[in-house]
Coordinates of N, CA and C in Angstrom, one line a residue:
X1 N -32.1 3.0 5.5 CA -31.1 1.9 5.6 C -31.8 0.6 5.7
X2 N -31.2 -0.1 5.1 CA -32.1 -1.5 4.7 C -31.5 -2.2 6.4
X3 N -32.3 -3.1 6.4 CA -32.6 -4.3 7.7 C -30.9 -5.1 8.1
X4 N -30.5 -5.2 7.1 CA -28.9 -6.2 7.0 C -28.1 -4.9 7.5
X5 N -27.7 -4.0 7.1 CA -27.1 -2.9 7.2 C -27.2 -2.6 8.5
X6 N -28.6 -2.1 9.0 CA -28.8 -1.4 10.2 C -28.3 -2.3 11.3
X7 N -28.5 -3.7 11.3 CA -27.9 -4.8 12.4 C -26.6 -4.6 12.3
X8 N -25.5 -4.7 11.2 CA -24.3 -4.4 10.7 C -24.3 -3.1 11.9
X9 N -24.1 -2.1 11.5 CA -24.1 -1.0 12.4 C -24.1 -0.5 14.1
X10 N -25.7 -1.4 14.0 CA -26.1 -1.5 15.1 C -24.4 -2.5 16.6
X11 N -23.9 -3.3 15.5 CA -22.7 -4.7 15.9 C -21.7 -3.5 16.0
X12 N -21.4 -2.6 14.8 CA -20.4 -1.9 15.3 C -20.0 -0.6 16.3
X13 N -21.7 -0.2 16.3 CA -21.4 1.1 17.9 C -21.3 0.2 19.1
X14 N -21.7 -1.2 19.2 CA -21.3 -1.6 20.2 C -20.5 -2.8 20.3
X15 N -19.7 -2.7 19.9 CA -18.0 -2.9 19.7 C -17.5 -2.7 21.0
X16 N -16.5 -3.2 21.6 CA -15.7 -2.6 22.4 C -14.3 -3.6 22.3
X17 N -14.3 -4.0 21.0 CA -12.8 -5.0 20.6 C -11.7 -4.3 21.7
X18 N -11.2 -3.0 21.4 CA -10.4 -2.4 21.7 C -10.3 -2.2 23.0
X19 N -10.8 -1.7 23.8 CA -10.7 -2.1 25.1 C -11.1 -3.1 25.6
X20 N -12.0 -4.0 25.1 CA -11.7 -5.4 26.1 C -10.8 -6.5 25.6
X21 N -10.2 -6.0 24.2 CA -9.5 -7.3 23.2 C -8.9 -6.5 22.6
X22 N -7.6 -6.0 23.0 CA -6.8 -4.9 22.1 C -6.0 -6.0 21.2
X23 N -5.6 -5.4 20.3 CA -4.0 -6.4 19.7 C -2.9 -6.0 20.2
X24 N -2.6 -5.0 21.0 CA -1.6 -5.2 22.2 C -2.1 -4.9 23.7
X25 N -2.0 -5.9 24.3 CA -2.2 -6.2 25.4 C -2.4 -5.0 26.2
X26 N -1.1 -4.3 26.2 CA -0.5 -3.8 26.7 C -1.3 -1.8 26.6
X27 N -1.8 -2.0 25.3 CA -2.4 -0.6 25.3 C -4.1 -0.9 24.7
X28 N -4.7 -1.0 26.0 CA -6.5 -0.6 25.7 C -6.5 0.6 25.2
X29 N -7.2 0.9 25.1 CA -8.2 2.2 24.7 C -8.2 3.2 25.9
X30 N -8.1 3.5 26.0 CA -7.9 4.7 27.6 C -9.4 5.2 28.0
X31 N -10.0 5.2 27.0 CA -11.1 6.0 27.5 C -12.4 4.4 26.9
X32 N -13.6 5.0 27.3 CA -14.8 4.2 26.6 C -15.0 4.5 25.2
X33 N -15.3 3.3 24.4 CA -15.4 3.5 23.0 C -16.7 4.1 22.6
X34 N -16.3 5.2 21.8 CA -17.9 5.5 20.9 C -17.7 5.5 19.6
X35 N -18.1 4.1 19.2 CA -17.7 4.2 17.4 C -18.8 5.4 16.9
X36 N -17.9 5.9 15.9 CA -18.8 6.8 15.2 C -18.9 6.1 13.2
X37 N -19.5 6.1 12.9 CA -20.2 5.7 12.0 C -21.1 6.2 11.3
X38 N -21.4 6.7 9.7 CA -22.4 6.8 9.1 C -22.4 5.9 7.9
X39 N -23.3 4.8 7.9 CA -23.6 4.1 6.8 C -25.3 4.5 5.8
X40 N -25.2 4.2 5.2 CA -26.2 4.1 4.0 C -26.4 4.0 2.7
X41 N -27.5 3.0 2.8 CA -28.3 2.0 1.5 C -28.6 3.2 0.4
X42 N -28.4 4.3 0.2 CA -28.5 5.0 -1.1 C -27.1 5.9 -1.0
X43 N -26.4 6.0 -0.3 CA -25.4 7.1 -0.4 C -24.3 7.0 -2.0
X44 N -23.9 7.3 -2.4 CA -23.1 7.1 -3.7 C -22.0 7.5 -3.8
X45 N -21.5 8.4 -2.3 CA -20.1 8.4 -1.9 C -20.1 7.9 -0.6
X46 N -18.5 7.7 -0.5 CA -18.5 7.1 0.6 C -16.7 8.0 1.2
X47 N -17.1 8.8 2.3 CA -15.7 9.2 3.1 C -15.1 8.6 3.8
X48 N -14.4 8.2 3.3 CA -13.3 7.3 4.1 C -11.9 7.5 4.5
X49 N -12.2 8.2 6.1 CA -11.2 8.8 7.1 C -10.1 8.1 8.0
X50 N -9.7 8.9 8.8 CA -9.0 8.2 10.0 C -9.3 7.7 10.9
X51 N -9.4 8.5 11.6 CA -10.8 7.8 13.2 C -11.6 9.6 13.8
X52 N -12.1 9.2 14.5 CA -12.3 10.5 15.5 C -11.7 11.6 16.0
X53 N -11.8 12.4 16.3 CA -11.0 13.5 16.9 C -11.6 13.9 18.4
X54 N -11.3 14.7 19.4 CA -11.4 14.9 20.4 C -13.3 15.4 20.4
X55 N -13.7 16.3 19.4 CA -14.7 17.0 19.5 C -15.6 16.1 18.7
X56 N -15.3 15.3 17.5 CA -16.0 14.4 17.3 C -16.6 13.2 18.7
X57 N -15.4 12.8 18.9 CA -15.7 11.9 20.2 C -16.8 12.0 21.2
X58 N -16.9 13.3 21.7 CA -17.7 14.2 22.6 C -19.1 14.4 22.2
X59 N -19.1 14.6 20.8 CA -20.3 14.7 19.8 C -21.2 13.3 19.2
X60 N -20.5 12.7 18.9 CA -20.7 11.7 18.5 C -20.7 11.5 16.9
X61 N -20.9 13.0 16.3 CA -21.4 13.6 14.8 C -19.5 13.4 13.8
X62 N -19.6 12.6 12.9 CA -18.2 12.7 11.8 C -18.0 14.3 11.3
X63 N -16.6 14.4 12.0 CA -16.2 15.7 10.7 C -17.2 17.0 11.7
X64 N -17.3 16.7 13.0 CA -17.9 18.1 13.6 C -16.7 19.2 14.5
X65 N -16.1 19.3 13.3 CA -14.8 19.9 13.8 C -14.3 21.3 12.8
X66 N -12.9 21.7 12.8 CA -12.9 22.6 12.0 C -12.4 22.2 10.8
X67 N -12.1 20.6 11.0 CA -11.8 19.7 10.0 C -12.3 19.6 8.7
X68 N -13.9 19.2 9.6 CA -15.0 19.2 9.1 C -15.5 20.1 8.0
X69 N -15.0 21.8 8.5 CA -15.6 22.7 7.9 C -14.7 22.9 6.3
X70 N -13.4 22.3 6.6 CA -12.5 22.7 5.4 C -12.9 21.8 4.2
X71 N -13.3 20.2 5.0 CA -13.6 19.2 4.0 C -14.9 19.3 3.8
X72 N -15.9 20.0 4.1 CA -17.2 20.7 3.5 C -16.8 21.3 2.0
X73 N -16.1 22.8 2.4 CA -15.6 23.6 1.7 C -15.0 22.3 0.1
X74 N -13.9 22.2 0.8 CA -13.4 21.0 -0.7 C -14.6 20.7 -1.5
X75 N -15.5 19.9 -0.6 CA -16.1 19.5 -1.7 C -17.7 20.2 -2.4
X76 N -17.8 21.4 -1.3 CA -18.7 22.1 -2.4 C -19.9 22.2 -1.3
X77 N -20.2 21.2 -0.6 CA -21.5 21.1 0.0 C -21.8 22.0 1.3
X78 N -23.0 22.0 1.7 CA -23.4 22.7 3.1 C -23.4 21.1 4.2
X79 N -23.5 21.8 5.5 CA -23.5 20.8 6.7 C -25.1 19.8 6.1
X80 N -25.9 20.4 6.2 CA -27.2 19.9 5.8 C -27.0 18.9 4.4
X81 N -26.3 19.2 3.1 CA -25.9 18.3 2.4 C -24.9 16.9 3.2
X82 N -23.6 17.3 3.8 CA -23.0 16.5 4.6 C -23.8 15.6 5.1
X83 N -24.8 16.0 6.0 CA -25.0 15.0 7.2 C -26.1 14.7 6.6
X84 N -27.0 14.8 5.4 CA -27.9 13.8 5.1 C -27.2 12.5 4.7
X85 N -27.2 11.1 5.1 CA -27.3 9.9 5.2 C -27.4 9.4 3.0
X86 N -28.3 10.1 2.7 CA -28.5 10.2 1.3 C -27.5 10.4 0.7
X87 N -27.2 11.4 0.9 CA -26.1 11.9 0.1 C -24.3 11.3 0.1
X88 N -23.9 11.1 1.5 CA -22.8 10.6 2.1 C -22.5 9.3 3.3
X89 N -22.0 8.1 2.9 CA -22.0 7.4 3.9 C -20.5 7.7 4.5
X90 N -20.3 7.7 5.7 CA -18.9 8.4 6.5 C -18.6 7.1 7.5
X91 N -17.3 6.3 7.1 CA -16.4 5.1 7.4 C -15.1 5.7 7.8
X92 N -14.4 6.3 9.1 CA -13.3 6.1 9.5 C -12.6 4.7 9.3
X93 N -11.0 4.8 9.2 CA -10.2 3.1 9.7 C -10.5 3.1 10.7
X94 N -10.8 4.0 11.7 CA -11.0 3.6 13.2 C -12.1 4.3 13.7
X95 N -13.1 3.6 14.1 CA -14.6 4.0 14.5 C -14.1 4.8 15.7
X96 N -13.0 4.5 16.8 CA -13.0 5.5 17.8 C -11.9 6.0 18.1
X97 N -12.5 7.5 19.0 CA -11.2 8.3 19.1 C -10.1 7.3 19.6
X98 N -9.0 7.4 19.0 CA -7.6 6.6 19.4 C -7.2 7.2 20.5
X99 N -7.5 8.4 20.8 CA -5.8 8.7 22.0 C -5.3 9.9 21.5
X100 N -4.3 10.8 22.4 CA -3.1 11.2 21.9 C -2.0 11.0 22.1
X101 N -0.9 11.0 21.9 CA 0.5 10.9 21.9 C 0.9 12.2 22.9
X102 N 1.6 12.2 23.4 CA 2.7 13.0 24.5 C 2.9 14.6 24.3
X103 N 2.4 14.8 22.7 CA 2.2 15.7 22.2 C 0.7 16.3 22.1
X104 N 0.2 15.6 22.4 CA -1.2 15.9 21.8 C -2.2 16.0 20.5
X105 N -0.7 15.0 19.7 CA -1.6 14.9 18.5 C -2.7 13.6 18.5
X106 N -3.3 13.6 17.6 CA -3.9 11.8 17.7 C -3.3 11.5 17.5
X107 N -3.4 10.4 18.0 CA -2.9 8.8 17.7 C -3.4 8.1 16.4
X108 N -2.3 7.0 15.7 CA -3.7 6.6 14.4 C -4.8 5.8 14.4
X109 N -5.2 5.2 13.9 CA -6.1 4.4 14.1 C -6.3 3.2 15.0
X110 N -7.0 2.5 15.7 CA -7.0 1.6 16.2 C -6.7 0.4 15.3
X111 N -5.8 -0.7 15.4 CA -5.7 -1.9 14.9 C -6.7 -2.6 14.7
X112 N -7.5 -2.5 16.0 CA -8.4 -3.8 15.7 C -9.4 -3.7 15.0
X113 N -10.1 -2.5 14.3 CA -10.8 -1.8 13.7 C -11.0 -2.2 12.6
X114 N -10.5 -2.1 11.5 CA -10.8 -2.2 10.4 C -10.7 -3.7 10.1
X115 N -10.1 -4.4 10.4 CA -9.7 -6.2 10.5 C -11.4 -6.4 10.6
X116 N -11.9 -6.0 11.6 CA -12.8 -6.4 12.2 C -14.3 -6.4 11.9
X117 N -14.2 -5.1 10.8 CA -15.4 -4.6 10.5 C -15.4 -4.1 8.9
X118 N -14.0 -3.5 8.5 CA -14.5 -2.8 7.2 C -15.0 -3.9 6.6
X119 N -14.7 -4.6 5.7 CA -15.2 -5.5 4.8 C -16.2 -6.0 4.7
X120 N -16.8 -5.8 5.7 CA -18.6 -6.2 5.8 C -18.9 -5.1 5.6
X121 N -18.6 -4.0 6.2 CA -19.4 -2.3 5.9 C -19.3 -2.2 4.0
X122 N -17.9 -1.9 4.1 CA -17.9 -1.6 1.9 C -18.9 -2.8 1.4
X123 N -19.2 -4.3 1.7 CA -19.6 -4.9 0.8 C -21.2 -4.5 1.0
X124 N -21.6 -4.1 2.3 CA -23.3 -3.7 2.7 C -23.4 -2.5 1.7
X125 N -22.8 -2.1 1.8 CA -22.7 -0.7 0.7 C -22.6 -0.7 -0.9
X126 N -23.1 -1.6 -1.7 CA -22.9 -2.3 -2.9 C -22.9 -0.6 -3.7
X127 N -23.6 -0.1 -3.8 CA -24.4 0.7 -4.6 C -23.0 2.3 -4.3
X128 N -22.0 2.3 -3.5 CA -21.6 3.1 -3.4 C -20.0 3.8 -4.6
X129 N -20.1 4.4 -5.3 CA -19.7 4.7 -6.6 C -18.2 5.7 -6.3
X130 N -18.1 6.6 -5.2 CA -17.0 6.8 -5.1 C -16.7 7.0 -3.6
X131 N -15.3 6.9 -3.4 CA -14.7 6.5 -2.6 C -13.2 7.6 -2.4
X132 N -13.7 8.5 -1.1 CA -13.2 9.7 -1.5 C -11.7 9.3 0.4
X133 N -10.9 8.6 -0.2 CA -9.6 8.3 0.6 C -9.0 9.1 1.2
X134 N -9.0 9.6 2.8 CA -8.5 10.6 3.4 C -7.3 10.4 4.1
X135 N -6.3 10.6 4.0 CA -4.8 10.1 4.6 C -4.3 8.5 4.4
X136 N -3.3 8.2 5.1 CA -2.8 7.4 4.6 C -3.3 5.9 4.8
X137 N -3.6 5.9 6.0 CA -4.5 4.5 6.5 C -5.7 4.3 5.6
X138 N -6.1 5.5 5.1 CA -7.9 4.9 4.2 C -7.0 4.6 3.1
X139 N -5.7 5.4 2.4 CA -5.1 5.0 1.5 C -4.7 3.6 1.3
X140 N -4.3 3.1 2.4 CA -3.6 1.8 2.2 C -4.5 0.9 2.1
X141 N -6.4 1.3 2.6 CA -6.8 0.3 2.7 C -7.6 -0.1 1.6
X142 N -8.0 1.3 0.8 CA -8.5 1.5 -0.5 C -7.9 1.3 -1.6
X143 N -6.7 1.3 -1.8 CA -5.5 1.5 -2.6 C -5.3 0.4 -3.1
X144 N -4.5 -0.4 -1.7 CA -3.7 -1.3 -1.8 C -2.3 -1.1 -2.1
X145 N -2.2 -1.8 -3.3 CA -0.6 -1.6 -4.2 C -0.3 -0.3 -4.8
X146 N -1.7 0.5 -5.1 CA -1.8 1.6 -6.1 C -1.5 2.6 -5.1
X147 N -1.6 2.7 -4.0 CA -0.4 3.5 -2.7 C 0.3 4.0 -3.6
X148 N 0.9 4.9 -3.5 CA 2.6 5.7 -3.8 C 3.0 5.4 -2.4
X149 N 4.6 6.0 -2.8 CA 5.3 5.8 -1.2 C 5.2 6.5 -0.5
X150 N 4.3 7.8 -0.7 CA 4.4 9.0 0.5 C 2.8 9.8 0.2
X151 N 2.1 10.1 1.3 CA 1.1 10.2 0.5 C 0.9 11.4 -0.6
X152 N 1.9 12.6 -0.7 CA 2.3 13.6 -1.6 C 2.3 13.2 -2.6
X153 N 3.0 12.1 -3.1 CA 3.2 11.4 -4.1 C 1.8 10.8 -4.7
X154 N 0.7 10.0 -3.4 CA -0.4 9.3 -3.5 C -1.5 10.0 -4.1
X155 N -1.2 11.2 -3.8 CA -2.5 12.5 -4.3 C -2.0 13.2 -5.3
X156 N -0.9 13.2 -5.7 CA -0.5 14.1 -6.8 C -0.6 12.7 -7.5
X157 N -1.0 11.5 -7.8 CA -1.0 10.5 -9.1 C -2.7 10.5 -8.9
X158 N -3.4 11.5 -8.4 CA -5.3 11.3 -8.2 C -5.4 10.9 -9.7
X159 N -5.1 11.3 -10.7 CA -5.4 11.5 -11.8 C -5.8 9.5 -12.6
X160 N -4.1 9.2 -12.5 CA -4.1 7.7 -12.8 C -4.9 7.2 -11.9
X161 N -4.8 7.1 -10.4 CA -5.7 6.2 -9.5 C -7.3 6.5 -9.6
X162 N -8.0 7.9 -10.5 CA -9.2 7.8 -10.0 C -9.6 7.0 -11.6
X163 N -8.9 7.2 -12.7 CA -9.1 6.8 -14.1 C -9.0 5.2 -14.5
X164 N -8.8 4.5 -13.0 CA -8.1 3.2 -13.1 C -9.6 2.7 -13.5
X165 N -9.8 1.0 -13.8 CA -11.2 0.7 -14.4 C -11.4 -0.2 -12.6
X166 N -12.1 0.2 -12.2 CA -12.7 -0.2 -11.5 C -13.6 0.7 -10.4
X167 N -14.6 -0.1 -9.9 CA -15.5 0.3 -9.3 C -15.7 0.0 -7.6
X168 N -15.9 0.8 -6.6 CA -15.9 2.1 -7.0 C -14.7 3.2 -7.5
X169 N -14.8 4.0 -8.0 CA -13.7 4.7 -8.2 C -12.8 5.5 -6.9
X170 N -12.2 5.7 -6.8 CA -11.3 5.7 -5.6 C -10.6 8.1 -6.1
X171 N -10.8 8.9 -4.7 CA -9.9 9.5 -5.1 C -9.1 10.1 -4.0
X172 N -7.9 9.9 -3.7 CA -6.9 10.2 -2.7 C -6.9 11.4 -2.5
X173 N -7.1 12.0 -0.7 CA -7.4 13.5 0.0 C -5.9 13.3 0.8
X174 N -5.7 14.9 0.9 CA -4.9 14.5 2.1 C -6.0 15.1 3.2
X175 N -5.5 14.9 4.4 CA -6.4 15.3 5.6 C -6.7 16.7 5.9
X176 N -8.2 16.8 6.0 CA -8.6 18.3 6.3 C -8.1 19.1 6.9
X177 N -7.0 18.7 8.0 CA -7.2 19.4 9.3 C -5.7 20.7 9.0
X178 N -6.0 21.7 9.8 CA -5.7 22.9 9.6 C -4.5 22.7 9.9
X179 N -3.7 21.3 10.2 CA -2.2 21.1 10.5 C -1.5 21.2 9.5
X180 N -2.1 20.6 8.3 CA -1.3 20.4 6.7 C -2.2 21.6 6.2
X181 N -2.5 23.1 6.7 CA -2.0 24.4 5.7 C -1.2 24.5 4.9
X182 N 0.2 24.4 6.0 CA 1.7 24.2 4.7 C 1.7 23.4 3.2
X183 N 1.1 21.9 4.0 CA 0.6 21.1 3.1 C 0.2 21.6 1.5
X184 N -0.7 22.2 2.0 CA -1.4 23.1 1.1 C -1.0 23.9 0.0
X185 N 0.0 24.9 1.2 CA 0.6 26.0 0.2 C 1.4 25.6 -0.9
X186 N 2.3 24.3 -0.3 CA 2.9 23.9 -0.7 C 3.0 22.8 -2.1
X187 N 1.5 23.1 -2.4 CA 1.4 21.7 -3.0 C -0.3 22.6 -4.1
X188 N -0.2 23.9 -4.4 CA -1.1 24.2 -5.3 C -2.1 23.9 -6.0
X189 N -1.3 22.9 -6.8 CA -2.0 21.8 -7.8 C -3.5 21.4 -7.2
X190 N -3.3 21.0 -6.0 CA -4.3 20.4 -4.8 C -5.4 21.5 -5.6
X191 N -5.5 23.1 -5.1 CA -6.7 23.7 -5.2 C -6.9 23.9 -6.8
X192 N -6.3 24.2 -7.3 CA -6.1 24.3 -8.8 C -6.5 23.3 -9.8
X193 N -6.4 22.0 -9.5 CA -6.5 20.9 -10.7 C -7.4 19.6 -9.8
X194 N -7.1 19.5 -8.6 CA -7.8 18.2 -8.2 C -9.3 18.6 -7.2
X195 N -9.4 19.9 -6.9 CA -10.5 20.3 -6.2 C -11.8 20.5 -7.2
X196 N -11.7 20.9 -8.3 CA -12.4 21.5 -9.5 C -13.4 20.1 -10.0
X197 N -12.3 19.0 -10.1 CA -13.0 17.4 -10.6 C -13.7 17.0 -9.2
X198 N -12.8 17.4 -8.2 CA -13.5 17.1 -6.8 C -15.1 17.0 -6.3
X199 N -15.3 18.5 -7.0 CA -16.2 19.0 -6.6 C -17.8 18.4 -8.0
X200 N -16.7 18.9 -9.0 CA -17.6 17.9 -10.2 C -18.5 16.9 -9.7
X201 N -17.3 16.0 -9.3 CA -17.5 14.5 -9.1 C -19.0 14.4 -7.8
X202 N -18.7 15.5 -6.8 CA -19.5 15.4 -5.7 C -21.0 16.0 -6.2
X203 N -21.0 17.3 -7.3 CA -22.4 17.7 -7.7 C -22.8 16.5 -8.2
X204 N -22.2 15.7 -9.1 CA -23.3 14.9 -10.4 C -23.4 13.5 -9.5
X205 N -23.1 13.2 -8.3 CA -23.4 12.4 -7.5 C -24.6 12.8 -6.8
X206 N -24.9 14.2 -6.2 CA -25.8 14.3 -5.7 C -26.9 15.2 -6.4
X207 N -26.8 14.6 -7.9 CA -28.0 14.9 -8.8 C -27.7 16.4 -8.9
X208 N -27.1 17.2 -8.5 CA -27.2 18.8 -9.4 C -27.5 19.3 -10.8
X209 N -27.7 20.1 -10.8 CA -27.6 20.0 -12.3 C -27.3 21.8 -12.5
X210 N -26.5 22.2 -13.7 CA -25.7 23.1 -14.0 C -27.2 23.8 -14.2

């Protein structure tokens, strides 16, 4: 990791916007912040998620969950591929666990997060080529206008959004987590047509060769 980066990084694990400077007053952070973060000066993809989960939080490690293990599976690679820094730079919208809801689901991202920091992270990152969008918040942030209205819609147009001319190239995920199974069933295409280029796309990024 080059010198500019590593400071970059260094500014965002110790962050604490959200609990000492929320954008509503009214709701800090409940717990202490542990941004989690993986950047790096050679990576050539870049995962860009939601925030933390309970077991990530604990861990400190992106995607050490069973989340984790499905969005492994997607894209082809082992944990040891994953967590080399070479291979993958890993950018939540929100560095830290959010919370849950009443229910116990997460919460989304934190507000003050990405205001705060993306835009210096993607641009430290010049060299990074794809841009693999996990639910709707990385959608909106990656997207922009090229959003669909639902993200069903957002991933079933992967085709036009990843084909568009520009750099990095962008491809819309829905979220690993074993909540959207149905998701899944329900939506075939997903393992059938968009996992196949998926995985393409992830060998010839990390140099394989047939």
């Amino acid at each position: 990791m080059d010198e500019e980066l590593a400071e970059l990084v260094e500014r965002i694990r110790a962050c604490r916007l959200c609990r000492d400077a929320p954008a509503n007053p009214a709701r800090p952070l409940p717990h202490e912040p542990r941004p989690v973060v993986t950047a790096s000066s050679t990576a050539r993809i870049l995962i860009a998620g939601q925030a933390p989960g309970t077991r990530v939080h604990a861990t400190g490690q992106p995607f050490n969950d069973r989340s984790g293990d499905r969005l492994r599976d997607w894209l082809g690679v082992t944990r040891e591929e994953f967590y080399n820094p070479e291979n993958f730079a890993i950018a939540p919208m929100g560095f830290c666990f959010p919370g849950q809801d009443a229910k116990g689901s997460d919460l989304p991202p934190r507000r003050e997060c990405a205001p705060a920091w993306r835009a210096d992270l993607i641009t430290a990152m010049p060299q990074v080529e794809l841009v693999l969008a996990i639910g709707l918040y990385a959608q909106g942030w990656h997207l922009g206008d090229a959003r669909r209205a639902s993200l069903t819609e957002t991933v079933a147009d992967w085709r036009t959004i990843f084909m568009r001319n520009e750099i990095p190239r962008v491809l819309p995920l829905p979220h690993p987590s074993w909540r959207n199974t149905a998701w899944l069933k329900k939506n075939p295409w997903f393992d059938s047509d968009l996992l196949p280029v998926l995985r393409r796309e992830i060998a010839m990024r990390l140099d394989r060769h047939p």
